[in-house]
Amino acid sequence: MRWGPCPAEVAAPALECTTVRVPLDYRKPEGRQLDIAVSRLVSKNPGQRRGVLLTNPGGPGGAGLSHPATLVNPIFPEPLPRSVQDTYDVIGFDPRGVGRSAPVTCDVTPEQIARRNFPYPNDAADVVRDATISKALARQCATSATAWMLPHITTANTARDMDRIRQALGEPKISFLGASYGTYLGAVYTTLFPRRSDRIVLDSNLGPGGYDRTGFRRLALGLEDRFPDFAKFVAANPQYGLGTTPKQVRAKFSELAARLDKAPAQGIDGSLFRGITFDALYVDAGMPGLAAKWQALDTGRPLPPDPVPADADNLISSRHHVVCGDSRWPRSVRSYQRDVAEFRMRYPLIGAAAANITPCAFWPSPIEPRVRITDRGPSNVLMVQNLRDPGTPLAGARELRRAFGDRARMVTADQGGHGAYGLFARNTCANDAVTAFLTTGRRPARDLACAAEAS
């Protein structure tokens, strides 16, 4: 491998980059190839170095080339500890179809970008409307200039790419630190390559089906778990004027959503309001800004525009390639109408959005069966999970824990937000357990529950 400077948009001190050639179709390993962009931060302590730690920040659709530099950046409250940096060369990569690794496109329009992830249907007619929009996006993906890659942009193939990266690095095994969707990627890797897996850390866990229909609908439960933290914050800060009790704050959510459904303000309708609320609650640091947005919408004050990512087309396109290519989704519009009606009642915050139809209903059938996560393999997996995670709720983590059996231990932290280890996560008990596993291999003898800590 020949390492050199990284592209300007991901350049960071000591970060170096290269590419690794992988097959487009692993059933035809000598056929068409893709270049996977790979980065590394080399251990500064060769005497302590154990091997390589591959990383993934989540997604799907998330670029990972700059992730090693992000993990060690001191601007975050909890960067990757020096002991972990000394133990490994920290490896990042853009998954196939993403960023610098043969990026896919669906020719996504500005109007489609503006819909964001969570279009919220208020009735059965809205589901029919969303089905038409979803069908159009699926058709765009299937007819774009990168449609030849469409069947092969899957989690299983990305896991196979990880093993090609391992081979290129000359390592007998790899350790892994994956967050959010990265937990499913790590679970698939260690299932396909159990004897090539060293120490596997899965932070903020999807269920064993990844972002399948069940995983996507669980987002409704995730916000219900997480919202009380925000309601408590707002109630304790009366300057926002949004309620002085958690019950009043929840009522204000319903009031604002209904008002914006009828009369959007500053380009924000009820659907977008719900999505903004969901996104902001991934970290506690997002709460003051979210409360200020609610206040502005409630009082008619102007809001600063939300920036549109420069790579929005690739973000949306690659996410749909993976989510829709990993598993089969229902194709009946009527079944989504039934689910939406049920979830609107069961999970009032965003239930209808989580149950709504997506382009996956119109996607070609996957070309290989989904990888089944089991308990076969070494006991080298440590899961870490917040109790109140909106994006990957505890229910999915518990299901993955059961699927792994004795292969895994799980550390739960009594805190909210998405991400239980490092960066914004401040639970010392959970952070120390993960760091000890990565640096020494010691796992808790049994699942560990970490109590809440004072903020």
Short mmCIF file of C-alpha atoms in Angstrom, two decimals:
data_model
loop_
_atom_site.label_atom_id
_atom_site.label_comp_id
_atom_site.label_asym_id
_atom_site.label_seq_id
_atom_site.Cartn_x
_atom_site.Cartn_y
_atom_site.Cartn_z
CA MET A 1 0.00 0.00 0.00
CA ARG A 2 1.19 3.51 -0.81
CA TRP A 3 0.07 6.14 1.68
CA GLY A 4 -0.02 9.83 0.90
CA PRO A 5 -1.83 13.09 1.67
CA CYS A 6 -5.58 12.95 2.09
CA PRO A 7 -8.01 14.92 -0.10
CA ALA A 8 -8.27 18.55 0.94
CA GLU A 9 -11.79 18.23 2.34
CA VAL A 10 -10.71 15.55 4.87
CA ALA A 11 -7.10 16.60 5.47
CA ALA A 12 -6.11 16.64 9.14
CA PRO A 13 -2.82 16.52 11.06
CA ALA A 14 -1.13 13.09 10.77
CA LEU A 15 -4.01 11.62 8.73
CA GLU A 16 -2.85 9.81 5.59
CA CYS A 17 -4.81 8.17 2.82
CA THR A 18 -4.70 5.48 0.15
CA THR A 19 -7.09 3.34 -1.89
CA VAL A 20 -7.82 -0.38 -1.90
CA ARG A 21 -9.20 -2.22 -4.95
CA VAL A 22 -12.21 -4.46 -4.32
CA PRO A 23 -14.59 -6.41 -6.58
CA LEU A 24 -17.89 -4.79 -7.47
CA ASP A 25 -19.48 -8.25 -7.29
CA TYR A 26 -17.84 -10.74 -4.93
CA ARG A 27 -19.40 -13.58 -6.91
CA LYS A 28 -17.09 -12.44 -9.73
CA PRO A 29 -13.91 -11.47 -7.86
CA GLU A 30 -11.89 -10.95 -11.06
CA GLY A 31 -14.55 -8.75 -12.64
CA ARG A 32 -15.11 -5.01 -12.42
CA GLN A 33 -13.33 -3.35 -9.50
CA LEU A 34 -13.98 -0.36 -7.24
CA ASP A 35 -11.50 1.87 -5.42
CA ILE A 36 -12.23 2.22 -1.69
CA ALA A 37 -10.74 5.31 -0.05
CA VAL A 38 -8.95 4.47 3.21
CA SER A 39 -7.31 6.67 5.87
CA ARG A 40 -5.23 6.03 8.96
CA LEU A 41 -3.74 7.61 12.04
CA VAL A 42 -0.65 5.64 12.93
CA SER A 43 -0.03 4.67 16.56
CA LYS A 44 2.63 6.86 18.10
CA ASN A 45 3.69 4.07 20.44
CA PRO A 46 4.99 1.12 18.39
CA GLY A 47 5.82 -0.83 21.52
CA GLN A 48 2.18 -0.73 22.62
CA ARG A 49 0.60 -1.16 19.18
CA ARG A 50 -1.67 -4.20 18.94
CA GLY A 51 -3.02 -3.84 15.40
CA VAL A 52 -5.61 -1.82 13.51
CA LEU A 53 -8.95 -0.42 14.62
CA LEU A 54 -11.33 0.04 11.70
CA THR A 55 -14.03 2.63 12.35
CA ASN A 56 -17.41 3.58 10.96
CA PRO A 57 -19.39 6.67 12.07
CA GLY A 58 -22.82 5.44 10.99
CA GLY A 59 -25.20 6.11 8.17
CA PRO A 60 -25.76 4.34 5.93
CA GLY A 61 -24.51 6.98 3.56
CA GLY A 62 -22.01 8.43 6.01
CA ALA A 63 -18.48 9.05 4.78
CA GLY A 64 -15.80 7.73 7.11
CA LEU A 65 -12.51 8.92 5.62
CA SER A 66 -12.15 11.77 8.12
CA HIS A 67 -13.57 9.79 11.05
CA PRO A 68 -10.22 8.87 12.70
CA ALA A 69 -9.37 12.58 12.88
CA THR A 70 -12.82 13.33 14.31
CA LEU A 71 -12.45 10.68 16.98
CA VAL A 72 -9.23 12.19 18.32
CA ASN A 73 -10.18 15.86 17.91
CA PRO A 74 -9.81 17.61 21.29
CA ILE A 75 -12.73 19.96 20.56
CA PHE A 76 -15.05 17.14 21.64
CA PRO A 77 -15.73 16.56 25.33
CA GLU A 78 -14.56 12.93 25.15
CA PRO A 79 -12.08 12.25 22.32
CA LEU A 80 -10.66 8.78 21.80
CA PRO A 81 -8.32 8.15 24.76
CA ARG A 82 -4.59 8.26 24.14
CA SER A 83 -4.31 4.68 25.36
CA VAL A 84 -6.55 3.54 22.49
CA GLN A 85 -4.66 5.69 19.99
CA ASP A 86 -1.42 4.06 21.15
CA THR A 87 -2.89 0.55 20.91
CA TYR A 88 -4.01 0.81 17.28
CA ASP A 89 -3.53 2.40 13.96
CA VAL A 90 -6.99 3.99 13.65
CA ILE A 91 -8.44 3.30 10.19
CA GLY A 92 -11.25 5.13 8.41
CA PHE A 93 -12.82 4.50 5.03
CA ASP A 94 -15.60 5.72 2.80
CA PRO A 95 -17.90 2.71 2.27
CA ARG A 96 -18.59 1.70 -1.31
CA GLY A 97 -20.97 4.12 -2.98
CA VAL A 98 -20.06 6.94 -0.61
CA GLY A 99 -17.81 9.99 -0.84
CA ARG A 100 -14.49 9.05 -2.46
CA SER A 101 -15.39 5.37 -2.89
CA ALA A 102 -17.25 5.19 -6.23
CA PRO A 103 -20.10 7.49 -5.12
CA VAL A 104 -23.59 6.63 -6.33
CA THR A 105 -26.22 9.10 -7.43
CA CYS A 106 -29.98 9.08 -7.81
CA ASP A 107 -30.03 12.55 -9.36
CA VAL A 108 -31.90 13.78 -6.30
CA THR A 109 -33.72 17.06 -6.88
CA PRO A 110 -33.76 20.03 -4.49
CA GLU A 111 -37.43 19.30 -3.79
CA GLN A 112 -36.59 15.71 -2.80
CA ILE A 113 -33.73 16.91 -0.60
CA ALA A 114 -36.08 19.35 1.15
CA ARG A 115 -38.36 16.48 2.22
CA ARG A 116 -35.58 15.15 4.48
CA ASN A 117 -35.78 11.72 6.10
CA PHE A 118 -39.18 11.85 7.76
CA PRO A 119 -42.12 12.91 5.62
CA TYR A 120 -45.05 12.74 8.03
CA PRO A 121 -48.36 11.60 6.50
CA ASN A 122 -51.49 12.92 8.19
CA ASP A 123 -53.88 10.54 6.46
CA ALA A 124 -54.14 7.70 3.94
CA ALA A 125 -54.14 10.14 1.02
CA ASP A 126 -50.74 11.46 2.14
CA VAL A 127 -49.37 7.90 2.00
CA VAL A 128 -50.54 7.62 -1.60
CA ARG A 129 -48.84 10.94 -2.38
CA ASP A 130 -45.64 9.77 -0.68
CA ALA A 131 -45.79 6.49 -2.59
CA THR A 132 -45.75 8.42 -5.87
CA ILE A 133 -42.74 10.45 -4.72
CA SER A 134 -40.95 7.34 -3.42
CA LYS A 135 -41.57 5.45 -6.67
CA ALA A 136 -40.08 8.32 -8.65
CA LEU A 137 -36.94 8.36 -6.49
CA ALA A 138 -36.53 4.58 -6.80
CA ARG A 139 -36.81 4.94 -10.58
CA GLN A 140 -34.19 7.69 -10.57
CA CYS A 141 -31.79 5.41 -8.67
CA ALA A 142 -32.43 2.55 -11.10
CA THR A 143 -31.77 4.72 -14.18
CA SER A 144 -28.94 6.99 -13.01
CA ALA A 145 -25.39 6.95 -14.35
CA THR A 146 -24.36 4.71 -11.42
CA ALA A 147 -27.26 2.24 -11.70
CA TRP A 148 -24.77 -0.51 -12.63
CA MET A 149 -23.66 -0.48 -8.97
CA LEU A 150 -27.15 -0.54 -7.47
CA PRO A 151 -27.43 -4.29 -6.61
CA HIS A 152 -23.99 -4.33 -5.01
CA ILE A 153 -24.14 -1.39 -2.56
CA THR A 154 -25.02 -3.46 0.50
CA THR A 155 -23.82 -3.92 4.06
CA ALA A 156 -22.58 -7.45 3.32
CA ASN A 157 -20.41 -6.19 0.47
CA THR A 158 -19.07 -3.33 2.62
CA ALA A 159 -18.14 -5.94 5.24
CA ARG A 160 -16.32 -7.89 2.55
CA ASP A 161 -14.54 -4.69 1.56
CA MET A 162 -13.41 -4.36 5.18
CA ASP A 163 -11.77 -7.74 4.94
CA ARG A 164 -10.00 -6.67 1.74
CA ILE A 165 -8.74 -3.63 3.66
CA ARG A 166 -7.50 -5.99 6.38
CA GLN A 167 -5.62 -8.03 3.79
CA ALA A 168 -4.13 -4.93 2.18
CA LEU A 169 -2.92 -3.76 5.59
CA GLY A 170 -1.24 -7.13 6.14
CA GLU A 171 -3.13 -7.77 9.38
CA PRO A 172 -4.30 -11.23 10.50
CA LYS A 173 -7.26 -9.68 12.34
CA ILE A 174 -8.99 -6.33 12.73
CA SER A 175 -10.62 -4.63 15.67
CA PHE A 176 -13.63 -2.45 15.00
CA LEU A 177 -15.40 0.56 16.50
CA GLY A 178 -18.74 1.26 14.83
CA ALA A 179 -21.55 3.59 15.83
CA SER A 180 -25.23 3.58 14.84
CA TYR A 181 -25.52 1.90 11.42
CA GLY A 182 -21.87 0.98 12.01
CA THR A 183 -23.07 -1.49 14.65
CA TYR A 184 -24.91 -3.45 11.99
CA LEU A 185 -21.89 -3.28 9.70
CA GLY A 186 -19.70 -4.58 12.52
CA ALA A 187 -22.18 -7.31 13.38
CA VAL A 188 -22.26 -8.44 9.75
CA TYR A 189 -18.47 -8.36 9.49
CA THR A 190 -17.89 -10.46 12.60
CA THR A 191 -20.59 -12.89 11.42
CA LEU A 192 -19.03 -13.32 7.97
CA PHE A 193 -15.45 -13.26 9.26
CA PRO A 194 -15.52 -14.44 12.90
CA ARG A 195 -11.90 -15.64 12.88
CA ARG A 196 -10.66 -12.36 11.43
CA SER A 197 -12.33 -10.32 14.19
CA ASP A 198 -10.26 -9.17 17.16
CA ARG A 199 -12.06 -6.75 19.48
CA ILE A 200 -15.44 -5.57 18.21
CA VAL A 201 -17.14 -2.54 19.82
CA LEU A 202 -20.68 -1.67 18.73
CA ASP A 203 -21.94 1.70 19.99
CA SER A 204 -25.67 2.62 19.75
CA ASN A 205 -27.02 -0.57 18.34
CA LEU A 206 -29.49 -1.42 15.63
CA GLY A 207 -31.35 -4.70 15.88
CA PRO A 208 -30.01 -7.79 14.07
CA GLY A 209 -31.87 -6.79 10.89
CA GLY A 210 -30.14 -3.42 10.57
CA TYR A 211 -32.29 -0.72 8.99
CA ASP A 212 -34.94 -3.14 7.81
CA ARG A 213 -38.64 -2.35 8.09
CA THR A 214 -38.58 -3.20 11.81
CA GLY A 215 -35.51 -1.08 12.46
CA PHE A 216 -36.96 1.92 10.67
CA ARG A 217 -40.29 1.73 12.52
CA ARG A 218 -38.37 1.60 15.82
CA LEU A 219 -37.39 5.24 15.30
CA ALA A 220 -40.89 6.08 16.55
CA LEU A 221 -40.13 4.33 19.83
CA GLY A 222 -36.74 6.01 19.98
CA LEU A 223 -38.16 9.53 20.06
CA GLU A 224 -40.78 8.52 22.64
CA ASP A 225 -37.91 7.23 24.84
CA ARG A 226 -35.83 10.36 24.34
CA PHE A 227 -38.38 13.20 24.31
CA PRO A 228 -38.86 13.31 28.12
CA ASP A 229 -35.22 14.45 28.48
CA PHE A 230 -35.95 17.44 26.25
CA ALA A 231 -39.26 18.17 27.93
CA LYS A 232 -37.50 18.22 31.29
CA PHE A 233 -34.84 20.59 29.94
CA VAL A 234 -37.39 23.01 28.50
CA ALA A 235 -39.54 22.94 31.65
CA ALA A 236 -36.45 23.86 33.68
CA ASN A 237 -35.75 26.83 31.38
CA PRO A 238 -38.89 29.00 31.40
CA GLN A 239 -37.19 31.70 29.32
CA TYR A 240 -38.20 29.72 26.23
CA GLY A 241 -41.89 30.15 27.09
CA LEU A 242 -42.74 26.61 25.95
CA GLY A 243 -44.13 25.23 29.21
CA THR A 244 -43.12 24.86 32.82
CA THR A 245 -43.85 21.14 33.13
CA PRO A 246 -42.90 18.24 30.84
CA LYS A 247 -46.59 17.67 30.14
CA GLN A 248 -46.95 21.25 28.91
CA VAL A 249 -43.87 20.91 26.69
CA ARG A 250 -45.29 17.79 25.06
CA ALA A 251 -48.57 19.60 24.51
CA LYS A 252 -46.63 22.45 22.88
CA PHE A 253 -45.06 19.94 20.47
CA SER A 254 -48.51 18.76 19.41
CA GLU A 255 -49.78 22.32 19.12
CA LEU A 256 -46.86 23.49 16.96
CA ALA A 257 -46.96 20.40 14.73
CA ALA A 258 -50.70 20.81 14.12
CA ARG A 259 -50.34 24.54 13.47
CA LEU A 260 -47.53 24.01 10.97
CA ASP A 261 -49.44 21.18 9.26
CA LYS A 262 -52.14 23.73 8.46
CA ALA A 263 -49.95 26.78 7.82
CA PRO A 264 -46.21 26.27 7.28
CA ALA A 265 -44.01 29.09 8.54
CA GLN A 266 -40.61 30.10 7.15
CA GLY A 267 -40.59 27.02 4.93
CA ILE A 268 -41.22 24.66 7.83
CA ASP A 269 -44.32 22.49 7.81
CA GLY A 270 -45.42 20.02 10.46
CA SER A 271 -43.48 17.19 8.86
CA LEU A 272 -40.22 19.12 8.80
CA PHE A 273 -40.83 20.38 12.36
CA ARG A 274 -41.09 16.79 13.58
CA GLY A 275 -37.93 15.83 11.71
CA ILE A 276 -35.98 18.81 13.07
CA THR A 277 -37.01 17.84 16.59
CA PHE A 278 -35.92 14.24 16.08
CA ASP A 279 -32.53 15.18 14.62
CA ALA A 280 -31.67 17.72 17.32
CA LEU A 281 -32.17 15.24 20.15
CA TYR A 282 -29.27 13.02 19.10
CA VAL A 283 -27.07 14.96 21.55
CA ASP A 284 -27.84 16.94 24.68
CA ALA A 285 -25.95 19.87 23.18
CA GLY A 286 -28.72 20.19 20.59
CA MET A 287 -31.41 20.97 23.14
CA PRO A 288 -30.87 24.74 23.57
CA GLY A 289 -30.87 25.30 19.81
CA LEU A 290 -33.98 23.20 19.36
CA ALA A 291 -35.80 25.06 22.12
CA ALA A 292 -34.85 28.35 20.46
CA LYS A 293 -36.27 27.12 17.13
CA TRP A 294 -39.51 26.08 18.81
CA GLN A 295 -39.69 29.49 20.46
CA ALA A 296 -39.13 31.29 17.15
CA LEU A 297 -41.80 29.20 15.41
CA ASP A 298 -44.20 29.77 18.31
CA THR A 299 -43.74 33.54 18.34
CA GLY A 300 -43.23 34.26 14.63
CA ARG A 301 -39.60 35.31 14.95
CA PRO A 302 -37.26 34.61 12.00
CA LEU A 303 -35.16 31.45 11.88
CA PRO A 304 -31.71 31.18 10.29
CA PRO A 305 -31.82 28.89 7.24
CA ASP A 306 -30.58 25.33 7.67
CA PRO A 307 -27.59 24.73 5.38
CA VAL A 308 -27.97 22.01 2.74
CA PRO A 309 -24.96 19.63 2.71
CA ALA A 310 -22.90 19.91 -0.45
CA ASP A 311 -23.05 16.12 -0.85
CA ALA A 312 -26.81 15.82 -0.17
CA ASP A 313 -27.41 13.82 -3.36
CA ASN A 314 -24.81 11.22 -2.43
CA LEU A 315 -25.97 11.09 1.19
CA ILE A 316 -29.56 10.37 0.18
CA SER A 317 -28.66 8.11 -2.73
CA SER A 318 -26.20 5.90 -0.87
CA ARG A 319 -28.51 5.60 2.12
CA HIS A 320 -31.32 4.29 -0.06
CA HIS A 321 -28.99 1.93 -1.92
CA VAL A 322 -28.00 0.24 1.35
CA VAL A 323 -31.29 0.34 3.24
CA CYS A 324 -33.30 -0.89 0.27
CA GLY A 325 -30.66 -3.34 -0.95
CA ASP A 326 -30.13 -5.09 2.38
CA SER A 327 -33.62 -6.54 2.84
CA ARG A 328 -37.05 -6.90 1.27
CA TRP A 329 -39.68 -4.29 2.11
CA PRO A 330 -43.48 -4.55 1.78
CA ARG A 331 -44.74 -3.45 -1.63
CA SER A 332 -48.42 -2.85 -0.84
CA VAL A 333 -49.35 0.80 -0.37
CA ARG A 334 -52.36 -0.34 1.63
CA SER A 335 -50.10 -2.08 4.18
CA TYR A 336 -48.26 1.18 4.78
CA GLN A 337 -51.55 3.03 5.19
CA ARG A 338 -52.54 0.56 7.90
CA ASP A 339 -49.17 0.87 9.64
CA VAL A 340 -49.26 4.66 9.50
CA ALA A 341 -52.71 4.77 11.08
CA GLU A 342 -51.60 2.41 13.85
CA PHE A 343 -48.30 4.16 14.56
CA ARG A 344 -49.89 7.61 14.60
CA MET A 345 -51.89 6.43 17.61
CA ARG A 346 -49.20 4.35 19.33
CA TYR A 347 -46.34 6.83 18.91
CA PRO A 348 -47.82 10.32 18.53
CA LEU A 349 -44.53 12.18 18.12
CA ILE A 350 -43.28 10.76 14.78
CA GLY A 351 -44.94 7.35 14.54
CA ALA A 352 -46.65 8.04 11.22
CA ALA A 353 -43.33 9.13 9.67
CA ALA A 354 -41.46 6.05 10.87
CA ALA A 355 -44.16 3.76 9.43
CA ASN A 356 -44.46 5.64 6.14
CA ILE A 357 -43.69 4.27 2.70
CA THR A 358 -40.18 4.76 1.26
CA PRO A 359 -38.43 4.08 -2.07
CA CYS A 360 -37.63 0.59 -0.71
CA ALA A 361 -41.20 -0.43 -1.57
CA PHE A 362 -40.27 -0.01 -5.25
CA TRP A 363 -36.70 -1.32 -5.14
CA PRO A 364 -35.43 -4.38 -7.04
CA SER A 365 -35.26 -7.52 -4.90
CA PRO A 366 -31.90 -8.03 -3.16
CA ILE A 367 -29.54 -10.36 -5.03
CA GLU A 368 -28.48 -12.25 -1.89
CA PRO A 369 -30.20 -13.14 1.40
CA ARG A 370 -29.67 -10.97 4.44
CA VAL A 371 -26.84 -12.01 6.74
CA ARG A 372 -28.27 -13.65 9.86
CA ILE A 373 -26.54 -12.57 13.07
CA THR A 374 -25.99 -15.57 15.38
CA ASP A 375 -24.01 -16.66 18.43
CA ARG A 376 -21.47 -18.63 16.38
CA GLY A 377 -17.96 -17.26 16.79
CA PRO A 378 -15.57 -16.03 19.47
CA SER A 379 -16.76 -14.08 22.51
CA ASN A 380 -15.21 -10.79 21.44
CA VAL A 381 -18.10 -8.33 21.03
CA LEU A 382 -18.81 -5.46 23.41
CA MET A 383 -22.01 -3.50 22.89
CA VAL A 384 -22.51 -0.09 24.52
CA GLN A 385 -25.90 1.57 24.56
CA ASN A 386 -27.70 4.59 26.02
CA LEU A 387 -31.04 3.85 27.64
CA ARG A 388 -32.78 6.70 25.79
CA ASP A 389 -31.43 6.75 22.25
CA PRO A 390 -33.72 8.23 19.57
CA GLY A 391 -31.92 6.76 16.56
CA THR A 392 -31.17 3.26 17.82
CA PRO A 393 -33.50 2.60 20.74
CA LEU A 394 -32.73 0.14 23.50
CA ALA A 395 -35.30 -2.37 22.20
CA GLY A 396 -33.18 -3.04 19.09
CA ALA A 397 -29.97 -3.30 21.10
CA ARG A 398 -31.56 -5.92 23.35
CA GLU A 399 -32.62 -7.92 20.32
CA LEU A 400 -29.09 -7.83 18.88
CA ARG A 401 -27.70 -8.83 22.27
CA ARG A 402 -29.94 -11.90 22.28
CA ALA A 403 -28.88 -12.80 18.74
CA PHE A 404 -25.19 -12.69 19.69
CA GLY A 405 -25.68 -14.82 22.78
CA ASP A 406 -22.41 -15.39 24.64
CA ARG A 407 -20.44 -13.72 21.85
CA ALA A 408 -21.39 -10.36 23.36
CA ARG A 409 -21.65 -8.38 26.55
CA MET A 410 -23.67 -5.18 26.73
CA VAL A 411 -22.93 -2.04 28.72
CA THR A 412 -25.92 0.26 29.17
CA ALA A 413 -25.62 3.88 30.30
CA ASP A 414 -28.46 5.73 32.02
CA GLN A 415 -28.28 8.71 29.70
CA GLY A 416 -29.99 10.00 26.59
CA GLY A 417 -28.78 10.68 23.08
CA HIS A 418 -27.17 8.85 20.22
CA GLY A 419 -23.63 7.68 20.95
CA ALA A 420 -22.64 6.08 24.24
CA TYR A 421 -18.83 6.09 23.91
CA GLY A 422 -16.59 9.08 23.42
CA LEU A 423 -17.12 12.44 21.67
CA PHE A 424 -20.26 13.73 23.48
CA ALA A 425 -20.78 10.76 25.84
CA ARG A 426 -19.76 11.57 29.41
CA ASN A 427 -20.70 8.43 31.37
CA THR A 428 -17.40 7.46 32.98
CA CYS A 429 -18.51 3.93 33.77
CA ALA A 430 -19.43 3.17 30.15
CA ASN A 431 -16.43 4.97 28.65
CA ASP A 432 -14.01 3.16 30.96
CA ALA A 433 -15.53 -0.24 30.16
CA VAL A 434 -15.09 0.28 26.42
CA THR A 435 -11.58 1.69 26.75
CA ALA A 436 -10.53 -1.24 28.94
CA PHE A 437 -11.84 -3.72 26.38
CA LEU A 438 -10.09 -2.02 23.46
CA THR A 439 -6.77 -1.71 25.27
CA THR A 440 -6.65 -4.91 27.35
CA GLY A 441 -9.34 -7.21 25.97
CA ARG A 442 -11.10 -7.35 29.34
CA ARG A 443 -14.89 -7.48 29.04
CA PRO A 444 -17.35 -7.33 31.91
CA ALA A 445 -18.12 -10.84 33.14
CA ARG A 446 -21.79 -10.10 32.63
CA ASP A 447 -23.86 -7.27 31.16
CA LEU A 448 -23.12 -4.02 32.96
CA ALA A 449 -25.61 -1.28 33.84
CA CYS A 450 -23.97 2.13 34.39
CA ALA A 451 -25.88 4.57 36.56
CA ALA A 452 -26.60 8.15 35.53
CA GLU A 453 -23.96 10.74 36.32
CA ALA A 454 -24.45 14.36 37.27
CA SER A 455 -24.25 16.66 34.24
#
